[in-house]
GROMACS .gro file of C-alpha atoms in nm:
model
  422
    1MET     CA    1   8.130  15.020   4.506
    2ASN     CA    2   8.071  15.394   4.494
    3VAL     CA    3   7.774  15.615   4.414
    4GLY     CA    4   7.783  15.674   4.042
    5GLY     CA    5   7.914  15.327   3.969
    6THR     CA    6   7.706  15.053   3.815
    7LEU     CA    7   7.557  14.724   3.928
    8LEU     CA    8   7.346  14.491   3.712
    9GLY     CA    9   7.380  14.747   3.435
   10GLU     CA   10   7.213  15.023   3.642
   11LYS     CA   11   7.364  15.331   3.806
   12ILE     CA   12   7.415  15.318   4.185
   13THR     CA   13   7.236  15.620   4.333
   14LYS     CA   14   7.281  15.552   4.705
   15ARG     CA   15   7.500  15.344   4.939
   16TYR     CA   16   7.363  15.254   5.281
   17PRO     CA   17   7.583  15.203   5.591
   18LEU     CA   18   7.792  14.885   5.575
   19ARG     CA   19   7.659  14.601   5.797
   20GLY     CA   20   7.940  14.356   5.855
   21ASP     CA   21   8.032  14.254   5.499
   22LEU     CA   22   7.685  14.342   5.366
   23GLN     CA   23   7.648  14.649   5.146
   24LEU     CA   24   7.295  14.762   5.053
   25VAL     CA   25   7.269  14.992   4.750
   26ARG     CA   26   6.987  15.161   4.559
   27LEU     CA   27   6.990  15.149   4.181
   28GLY     CA   28   6.854  15.411   3.946
   29ALA     CA   29   6.605  15.158   3.808
   30ALA     CA   30   6.481  14.813   3.905
   31ALA     CA   31   6.698  14.533   3.766
   32PRO     CA   32   6.643  14.155   3.745
   33PHE     CA   33   6.871  13.920   3.944
   34THR     CA   34   6.861  13.595   4.139
   35CYS     CA   35   6.899  13.625   4.516
   36SER     CA   36   7.189  13.408   4.631
   37ARG     CA   37   7.029  13.333   4.967
   38CYS     CA   38   6.667  13.245   4.886
   39GLY     CA   39   6.738  13.145   4.525
   40LYS     CA   40   6.438  13.340   4.393
   41ALA     CA   41   6.432  13.557   4.083
   42LYS     CA   42   6.390  13.922   4.178
   43THR     CA   43   6.342  14.255   4.005
   44ALA     CA   44   6.424  14.541   4.240
   45SER     CA   45   6.613  14.866   4.283
   46LEU     CA   46   6.736  14.773   4.633
   47VAL     CA   47   7.014  14.512   4.612
   48ALA     CA   48   7.254  14.389   4.882
   49VAL     CA   49   7.608  14.286   4.789
   50GLN     CA   50   7.810  14.035   4.992
   51GLY     CA   51   8.137  13.942   4.828
   52ASN     CA   52   8.038  13.806   4.487
   53ALA     CA   53   7.680  13.738   4.598
   54LEU     CA   54   7.364  13.943   4.546
   55LEU     CA   55   7.084  13.937   4.805
   56CYS     CA   56   6.728  14.065   4.789
   57ASN     CA   57   6.615  14.324   5.044
   58GLY     CA   58   6.427  14.063   5.251
   59CYS     CA   59   6.729  13.833   5.280
   60TYR     CA   60   6.947  14.136   5.356
   61GLY     CA   61   6.724  14.215   5.654
   62ARG     CA   62   6.740  13.856   5.778
   63SER     CA   63   7.119  13.852   5.743
   64VAL     CA   64   7.154  14.176   5.939
   65ALA     CA   65   6.925  14.037   6.211
   66GLU     CA   66   7.144  13.726   6.235
   67LEU     CA   67   7.452  13.942   6.280
   68GLN     CA   68   7.286  14.142   6.556
   69SER     CA   69   7.130  13.852   6.747
   70TYR     CA   70   7.363  13.559   6.690
   71ASP     CA   71   7.221  13.234   6.824
   72ASP     CA   72   7.474  13.099   7.073
   73ILE     CA   73   7.482  12.730   6.985
   74SER     CA   74   7.759  12.484   6.910
   75LEU     CA   75   7.723  12.274   6.597
   76GLY     CA   76   8.029  12.061   6.661
   77GLY     CA   77   8.111  12.039   6.290
   78PRO     CA   78   8.035  12.180   5.947
   79ASP     CA   79   7.716  12.373   5.890
   80GLN     CA   80   7.490  12.166   5.667
   81SER     CA   81   7.321  12.480   5.541
   82SER     CA   82   7.637  12.553   5.345
   83LEU     CA   83   7.503  12.310   5.080
   84GLY     CA   84   7.264  12.581   4.971
   85SER     CA   85   7.498  12.873   5.019
   86ALA     CA   86   7.589  13.124   4.752
   87PRO     CA   87   7.917  13.295   4.666
   88SER     CA   88   8.075  13.415   4.991
   89SER     CA   89   7.741  13.426   5.174
   90ALA     CA   90   7.721  13.133   5.415
   91VAL     CA   91   7.863  13.114   5.765
   92ARG     CA   92   7.997  12.800   5.929
   93GLU     CA   93   8.055  12.768   6.301
   94VAL     CA   94   8.361  12.585   6.431
   95GLU     CA   95   8.350  12.372   6.745
   96PRO     CA   96   8.412  12.599   7.049
   97LEU     CA   97   8.749  12.590   7.217
   98ALA     CA   98   8.821  12.467   7.565
   99SER     CA   99   8.718  12.718   7.831
  100GLY     CA  100   8.978  12.986   7.893
  101VAL     CA  101   9.199  12.894   7.597
  102GLU     CA  102   9.308  13.201   7.403
  103GLU     CA  103   8.997  13.375   7.544
  104VAL     CA  104   8.809  13.260   7.234
  105THR     CA  105   8.484  13.074   7.294
  106ARG     CA  106   8.331  13.067   6.948
  107ILE     CA  107   8.450  13.103   6.591
  108ARG     CA  108   8.246  13.159   6.279
  109VAL     CA  109   8.391  13.112   5.931
  110GLU     CA  110   8.250  13.254   5.611
  111GLU     CA  111   8.195  12.986   5.350
  112PRO     CA  112   8.298  13.009   4.982
  113ASP     CA  113   8.063  12.990   4.686
  114GLY     CA  114   7.806  12.718   4.753
  115GLY     CA  115   7.774  12.626   4.385
  116LEU     CA  116   7.455  12.822   4.316
  117PRO     CA  117   7.403  13.004   3.983
  118TYR     CA  118   7.529  13.362   3.966
  119SER     CA  119   7.568  13.633   3.700
  120VAL     CA  120   7.232  13.524   3.557
  121VAL     CA  121   7.140  13.703   3.233
  122ASP     CA  122   6.794  13.644   3.089
  123THR     CA  123   6.725  13.787   2.741
  124GLY     CA  124   6.396  13.604   2.696
  125LEU     CA  125   6.534  13.379   2.422
  126THR     CA  126   6.851  13.272   2.597
  127LEU     CA  127   6.951  13.224   2.959
  128GLN     CA  128   7.314  13.247   3.067
  129TRP     CA  129   7.471  13.196   3.406
  130LYS     CA  130   7.784  13.075   3.581
  131PHE     CA  131   7.848  12.841   3.869
  132HIS     CA  132   8.135  12.660   4.037
  133VAL     CA  133   8.133  12.283   4.055
  134ARG     CA  134   8.126  12.149   4.411
  135ALA     CA  135   8.223  11.802   4.534
  136GLU     CA  136   7.858  11.711   4.586
  137HIS     CA  137   7.788  11.784   4.218
  138LEU     CA  138   8.058  11.539   4.110
  139LEU     CA  139   7.953  11.285   4.370
  140ASN     CA  140   7.583  11.294   4.279
  141GLY     CA  141   7.600  11.384   3.909
  142THR     CA  142   7.401  11.705   3.959
  143CYS     CA  143   7.422  12.079   3.905
  144PRO     CA  144   7.200  12.374   4.007
  145VAL     CA  145   7.000  12.574   3.753
  146PRO     CA  146   6.846  12.921   3.787
  147ALA     CA  147   6.485  12.958   3.890
  148GLU     CA  148   6.413  13.121   3.552
  149MET     CA  149   6.508  12.801   3.371
  150ALA     CA  150   6.304  12.580   3.602
  151ARG     CA  151   5.998  12.797   3.532
  152ARG     CA  152   6.035  12.814   3.156
  153ALA     CA  153   6.164  12.470   3.057
  154SER     CA  154   5.870  12.271   2.924
  155GLN     CA  155   6.068  11.949   2.883
  156ALA     CA  156   6.155  11.715   3.172
  157SER     CA  157   6.497  11.630   3.025
  158LEU     CA  158   6.764  11.826   2.843
  159ASP     CA  159   7.058  11.747   2.616
  160ILE     CA  160   7.395  11.896   2.714
  161THR     CA  161   7.701  11.988   2.509
  162PHE     CA  162   8.024  12.017   2.710
  163VAL     CA  163   8.273  12.260   2.555
  164HIS     CA  164   8.643  12.329   2.606
  165VAL     CA  165   8.707  12.703   2.556
  166ALA     CA  166   9.061  12.818   2.481
  167ARG     CA  167   9.198  13.158   2.389
  168HIS     CA  168   9.160  13.127   2.013
  169HIS     CA  169   8.928  12.831   1.970
  170SER     CA  170   8.670  12.607   2.131
  171ARG     CA  171   8.582  12.243   2.080
  172ALA     CA  172   8.315  12.005   2.197
  173LEU     CA  173   8.429  11.759   2.460
  174ALA     CA  174   8.120  11.544   2.487
  175GLU     CA  175   7.747  11.526   2.427
  176GLN     CA  176   7.500  11.399   2.682
  177GLN     CA  177   7.136  11.325   2.626
  178ARG     CA  178   6.840  11.341   2.860
  179ALA     CA  179   6.974  11.494   3.179
  180LYS     CA  180   6.676  11.515   3.412
  181LEU     CA  181   6.540  11.846   3.539
  182GLN     CA  182   6.414  11.826   3.896
  183ARG     CA  183   6.214  12.129   4.007
  184HIS     CA  184   6.231  12.227   4.374
  185SER     CA  185   6.103  12.533   4.556
  186LYS     CA  186   6.445  12.607   4.708
  187GLN     CA  187   6.682  12.504   4.428
  188SER     CA  188   6.613  12.319   4.106
  189LEU     CA  189   6.871  12.071   3.978
  190LEU     CA  190   6.982  11.883   3.672
  191THR     CA  191   7.050  11.520   3.762
  192GLY     CA  192   7.217  11.228   3.591
  193ILE     CA  193   7.508  11.440   3.466
  194SER     CA  194   7.824  11.259   3.358
  195TRP     CA  195   8.093  11.513   3.446
  196GLN     CA  196   8.417  11.496   3.247
  197SER     CA  197   8.711  11.350   3.433
  198ALA     CA  198   8.913  11.673   3.407
  199VAL     CA  199   8.640  11.864   3.595
  200LEU     CA  200   8.738  11.920   3.957
  201PRO     CA  201   8.569  12.083   4.256
  202GLY     CA  202   8.599  12.457   4.201
  203THR     CA  203   8.589  12.442   3.819
  204ARG     CA  204   8.404  12.743   3.682
  205VAL     CA  205   8.127  12.659   3.436
  206SER     CA  206   7.969  12.909   3.196
  207ALA     CA  207   7.621  12.783   3.106
  208ARG     CA  208   7.397  12.889   2.820
  209TRP     CA  209   7.047  12.765   2.743
  210ASP     CA  210   6.880  12.859   2.418
  211ARG     CA  211   6.513  12.785   2.472
  212TRP     CA  212   6.399  12.465   2.295
  213LYS     CA  213   6.764  12.381   2.223
  214LYS     CA  214   7.055  12.213   2.396
  215LEU     CA  215   7.217  12.331   2.713
  216ARG     CA  216   7.583  12.432   2.677
  217PHE     CA  217   7.838  12.395   2.959
  218ALA     CA  218   8.173  12.561   2.885
  219TYR     CA  219   8.500  12.521   3.074
  220THR     CA  220   8.766  12.789   3.026
  221SER     CA  221   9.113  12.647   2.965
  222LEU     CA  222   9.401  12.782   3.174
  223GLY     CA  223   9.624  12.765   2.866
  224ARG     CA  224   9.899  12.595   3.062
  225PRO     CA  225   9.777  12.340   3.318
  226VAL     CA  226   9.892  12.385   3.677
  227VAL     CA  227   9.945  12.149   3.967
  228VAL     CA  228   9.752  12.253   4.279
  229ALA     CA  229   9.835  12.055   4.593
  230GLY     CA  230   9.946  11.761   4.378
  231THR     CA  231   9.643  11.764   4.144
  232VAL     CA  232   9.665  11.863   3.778
  233VAL     CA  233   9.418  12.144   3.701
  234ARG     CA  234   9.329  12.234   3.342
  235TYR     CA  235   9.038  12.477   3.373
  236ALA     CA  236   8.968  12.810   3.544
  237TYR     CA  237   8.874  12.749   3.907
  238ASP     CA  238   8.801  12.899   4.249
  239PRO     CA  239   9.104  12.826   4.475
  240ARG     CA  240   8.887  12.836   4.790
  241ILE     CA  241   8.652  12.564   4.669
  242MET     CA  242   8.943  12.353   4.549
  243THR     CA  243   9.105  12.368   4.893
  244ARG     CA  244   8.778  12.287   5.067
  245ASP     CA  245   8.638  12.016   4.843
  246LEU     CA  246   8.948  11.836   4.714
  247ALA     CA  247   9.002  11.723   5.072
  248ALA     CA  248   8.712  11.485   5.006
  249PHE     CA  249   8.878  11.304   4.716
  250GLY     CA  250   9.102  11.009   4.795
  251ALA     CA  251   9.075  11.095   5.164
  252ARG     CA  252   9.257  10.867   5.405
  253VAL     CA  253   9.117  10.777   5.744
  254ASP     CA  254   9.452  10.680   5.891
  255GLY     CA  255   9.733  10.916   5.982
  256VAL     CA  256   9.691  11.203   6.224
  257GLU     CA  257   9.874  11.448   5.997
  258GLU     CA  258   9.629  11.377   5.716
  259LEU     CA  259   9.336  11.422   5.954
  260VAL     CA  260   9.474  11.758   6.072
  261LEU     CA  261   9.505  11.883   5.714
  262ILE     CA  262   9.159  11.758   5.616
  263THR     CA  263   9.005  11.930   5.921
  264LEU     CA  264   9.184  12.257   5.847
  265ARG     CA  265   9.086  12.250   5.480
  266GLU     CA  266   8.722  12.162   5.546
  267LEU     CA  267   8.658  12.398   5.839
  268GLY     CA  268   8.913  12.680   5.815
  269TYR     CA  269   8.873  13.034   5.692
  270LEU     CA  270   8.957  13.049   5.320
  271ASP     CA  271   9.119  13.348   5.153
  272GLU     CA  272   9.118  13.429   4.782
  273GLN     CA  273   9.434  13.221   4.725
  274GLY     CA  274   9.278  12.912   4.877
  275ARG     CA  275   9.473  12.926   5.204
  276ALA     CA  276   9.291  12.770   5.501
  277LEU     CA  277   9.337  12.914   5.852
  278LEU     CA  278   9.221  12.826   6.205
  279PRO     CA  279   9.340  12.902   6.560
  280HIS     CA  280   9.557  12.631   6.713
  281GLN     CA  281   9.315  12.512   6.979
  282ALA     CA  282   9.019  12.519   6.740
  283LEU     CA  283   9.211  12.294   6.501
  284ILE     CA  284   9.298  12.050   6.781
  285ARG     CA  285   8.943  12.031   6.914
  286ASN     CA  286   8.782  11.980   6.574
  287THR     CA  287   9.041  11.723   6.466
  288ILE     CA  288   8.952  11.518   6.773
  289GLU     CA  289   8.582  11.542   6.692
  290ARG     CA  290   8.631  11.433   6.330
  291GLY     CA  291   8.861  11.137   6.396
  292VAL     CA  292   8.739  10.799   6.264
  293PRO     CA  293   8.721  10.518   6.355
  294GLU     CA  294   8.911  10.621   6.672
  295ARG     CA  295   8.968  10.974   6.791
  296PRO     CA  296   9.335  11.078   6.816
  297SER     CA  297   9.464  11.218   7.143
  298THR     CA  298   9.553  11.584   7.193
  299LYS     CA  299   9.920  11.481   7.226
  300GLN     CA  300   9.910  11.303   6.889
  301ILE     CA  301   9.751  11.602   6.720
  302ARG     CA  302  10.000  11.849   6.871
  303GLY     CA  303  10.284  11.629   6.749
  304ALA     CA  304  10.135  11.611   6.401
  305ILE     CA  305  10.100  11.991   6.388
  306GLU     CA  306  10.461  12.036   6.498
  307ARG     CA  307  10.583  11.802   6.224
  308LEU     CA  308  10.374  11.983   5.964
  309LEU     CA  309  10.519  12.317   6.081
  310LEU     CA  310  10.875  12.182   6.065
  311ARG     CA  311  10.821  12.063   5.707
  312GLY     CA  312  10.669  12.397   5.607
  313ILE     CA  313  10.330  12.244   5.520
  314LEU     CA  314  10.174  12.463   5.790
  315THR     CA  315  10.281  12.815   5.887
  316TRP     CA  316  10.182  13.069   6.152
  317GLU     CA  317   9.982  13.374   6.045
  318GLN     CA  318   9.787  13.643   6.233
  319GLY     CA  319   9.420  13.714   6.181
  320SER     CA  320   9.148  13.870   6.393
  321LEU     CA  321   8.809  13.794   6.545
  322GLY     CA  322   8.524  14.031   6.473
  323ARG     CA  323   8.168  14.063   6.594
  324GLY     CA  324   8.005  13.735   6.693
  325GLY     CA  325   8.337  13.549   6.663
  326MET     CA  326   8.368  13.599   6.286
  327LEU     CA  327   8.720  13.501   6.180
  328HIS     CA  328   8.903  13.737   5.943
  329TYR     CA  329   9.239  13.727   5.767
  330PRO     CA  330   9.450  13.936   5.746
  331THR     CA  331   9.401  14.126   6.072
  332ARG     CA  332   9.136  14.397   6.067
  333ARG     CA  333   9.179  14.719   6.263
  334GLY     CA  334   8.980  14.731   6.585
  335GLU     CA  335   8.936  14.352   6.609
  336LYS     CA  336   9.097  14.109   6.852
  337PRO     CA  337   9.420  13.963   6.703
  338VAL     CA  338   9.448  13.584   6.698
  339GLN     CA  339   9.730  13.352   6.591
  340LEU     CA  340   9.631  13.115   6.312
  341LEU     CA  341   9.769  12.796   6.165
  342CYS     CA  342   9.775  12.825   5.787
  343TYR     CA  343   9.765  12.564   5.510
  344ALA     CA  344   9.864  12.702   5.170
  345PRO     CA  345   9.814  12.473   4.868
  346THR     CA  346  10.125  12.441   4.654
  347LEU     CA  347  10.090  12.585   4.305
  348ARG     CA  348  10.319  12.538   4.005
  349VAL     CA  349  10.302  12.501   3.629
  350ALA     CA  350  10.245  12.140   3.526
  351GLU     CA  351  10.541  11.962   3.366
  352ARG     CA  352  10.525  11.687   3.106
  353GLU     CA  353  10.571  11.426   3.377
  354ASP     CA  354  10.270  11.562   3.567
  355LEU     CA  355  10.047  11.549   3.260
  356ALA     CA  356  10.167  11.201   3.168
  357ALA     CA  357  10.099  11.076   3.521
  358ALA     CA  358   9.752  11.235   3.523
  359ASN     CA  359   9.666  11.091   3.183
  360GLY     CA  360   9.792  10.749   3.277
  361HIS     CA  361   9.681  10.709   3.634
  362GLY     CA  362   9.493  11.007   3.776
  363MET     CA  363   9.121  11.000   3.836
  364HIS     CA  364   9.096  11.327   3.641
  365SER     CA  365   9.263  11.213   3.318
  366ALA     CA  366   9.117  11.294   2.978
  367SER     CA  367   9.102  10.937   2.845
  368ALA     CA  368   8.891  10.645   2.957
  369HIS     CA  369   9.049  10.450   3.242
  370ARG     CA  370   8.974  10.245   3.549
  371VAL     CA  371   8.934  10.425   3.880
  372ALA     CA  372   9.016  10.215   4.184
  373GLY     CA  373   8.762  10.187   4.464
  374HIS     CA  374   8.817  10.463   4.718
  375LEU     CA  375   8.671  10.646   5.013
  376MET     CA  376   8.524  10.994   4.973
  377ARG     CA  377   8.453  11.223   5.267
  378ILE     CA  378   8.094  11.353   5.255
  379GLY     CA  379   8.022  11.436   5.620
  380HIS     CA  380   8.114  11.802   5.569
  381LEU     CA  381   7.850  11.816   5.292
  382GLY     CA  382   7.576  11.711   5.534
  383LYS     CA  383   7.547  11.376   5.356
  384GLU     CA  384   7.538  11.016   5.478
  385ALA     CA  385   7.646  10.705   5.291
  386SER     CA  386   7.366  10.503   5.134
  387ALA     CA  387   7.290  10.147   5.237
  388GLU     CA  388   7.426  10.035   4.899
  389ALA     CA  389   7.760  10.213   4.959
  390ARG     CA  390   7.793  10.060   5.306
  391ALA     CA  391   7.719   9.713   5.171
  392ALA     CA  392   7.966   9.758   4.882
  393TYR     CA  393   8.242   9.869   5.118
  394ARG     CA  394   8.174   9.575   5.351
  395HIS     CA  395   8.185   9.330   5.060
  396ASP     CA  396   8.501   9.469   4.896
  397HIS     CA  397   8.682   9.508   5.230
  398GLN     CA  398   8.614   9.147   5.326
  399ARG     CA  399   8.695   9.014   4.978
  400ALA     CA  400   9.032   9.192   4.983
  401GLY     CA  401   9.115   9.026   5.315
  402LEU     CA  402   9.191   9.356   5.483
  403ALA     CA  403   9.235   9.375   5.859
  404GLY     CA  404   9.021   9.593   6.083
  405PRO     CA  405   8.647   9.661   6.089
  406HIS     CA  406   8.456   9.605   5.765
  407GLU     CA  407   8.213   9.891   5.833
  408LEU     CA  408   8.231  10.214   5.637
  409PRO     CA  409   8.381  10.491   5.857
  410ARG     CA  410   8.145  10.766   5.971
  411GLY     CA  411   8.141  11.071   5.745
  412TYR     CA  412   8.254  10.880   5.432
  413THR     CA  413   8.098  10.707   5.135
  414TYR     CA  414   8.253  10.437   4.919
  415VAL     CA  415   8.300  10.465   4.542
  416ARG     CA  416   8.347  10.123   4.382
  417GLU     CA  417   8.598  10.059   4.105
  418HIS     CA  418   8.461  10.193   3.777
  419GLU     CA  419   8.559  10.327   3.437
  420ARG     CA  420   8.576  10.697   3.385
  421GLY     CA  421   8.669  10.922   3.097
  422MET     CA  422   8.535  11.133   2.813
   0.00000   0.00000   0.00000
C-alpha cells in the first residue's frame, strides 16, 4: 500500500509508520466505510488497514495502545471477544505454557474474519456488502448487517433471495420470507435465517439490498467442487474460517487424537491456506484444559501427537514470536524462532463418489434429508448450551440406552435429529 495508490476509491497521500500489523494512511478526500472494530459507519480521510479490515482513527489508537501496554492475563481458552471481530483484526490468547518450557510464557494468536460486513458500498438506493459465514451464524440462524442498513430499513422483517452464482449464469436457490431485523448498538443482525445445506462455515456471501425490496444473498460457485478435510465444498470460502469453525461440526468428545486436532484448529495461528499452528507445549496444555468429560493426561496427549506426526496429519514447522507474544508464521526477521506443530487440511477436487456421498448422506447435501442428532462444539464461540438442548440430550441419551453420563459435555450443544435441505 504505497503513496499514490488508492483505497476506498481515493488516492493515498501519506503512509504513517507501521505499528505491528496496523497501517494508518491519509486519503486525498474523506471516504465512507464501516469500521471493523467498532462497527460504526464512518466518513474520514484517516483510515487504518489491518489485513483485510478497515479501522477508524479512534479504534486505531486503541489498538496501538493495546500493543504497547498488553494486559498480562491468562484467559485459559478462546477469547470470547472474537465473536465480534472483523477480518484479521481480533487477537486470541492461548493458555500460558508451563514455567521454563521453551522460554515462552504467553502466546497471542490473530483471529480470522469474525463474520462482520466488509467492502460496504452505499449508493443511497442500494447497499452492497460481503461477509463470511461463521459457525455461530449457522447454529443460530443469523447473519450480521451493516449499520447503514439497520438505520435505513423501515421494516422489521425482510424477504431474502438466495442465489447460486456461476461463471456464465446464476439461479435462485430459495426464497425466504420475513427474516427478522434486530437492531443493536454494537452489531445489528438478521435472525430466523434458514441457511442452505451446502453453506459451510467460511462461505463468502455477497449481499445486496435494494431499498424497499428483497435482500439478495449470493454464493459464488467454485465451478468444480473440492473436498476440504473430508467435507465437500461447493462455494468460494475462506480457508482459515473453514479450519477453525468446521471443527465444531460433528465433533467427537472421545479420542485424544481428535481432541488434539480440535484444540489446534480452534486455537492455533491460521495462515492464508487454512493451516493451524501452535507450539508443542501450548498444544499439550490447552488440550488438557479442553478435555471433556475427563481431562487426558500429558502422556496420552504426547502419544496422540506422535501418532499424528507418524501418519503425516501433523508436521513440524518454524514460526516466530513477536512483541507481546504474538505468534507469526513463517518466521519473521528479528523475532524469536519457535517450533510449531502444524495441521494442514487436505484439499482435492471432488470426485463423483464424493458428491454422491454428500448428496446421499452428508449434512451439507443439496436435497432434503434427515440429519442425525449430533454434538456441536460452541465453547470456543463464547456460547453455552440452552436448558432445552441439555434436556434434549439427556432424553435422547437415556432413550438410546447409551452408557456413561447423560449430561451434555461442557462446551457443546446438542442438535436433535431434523430434516434439512433446500
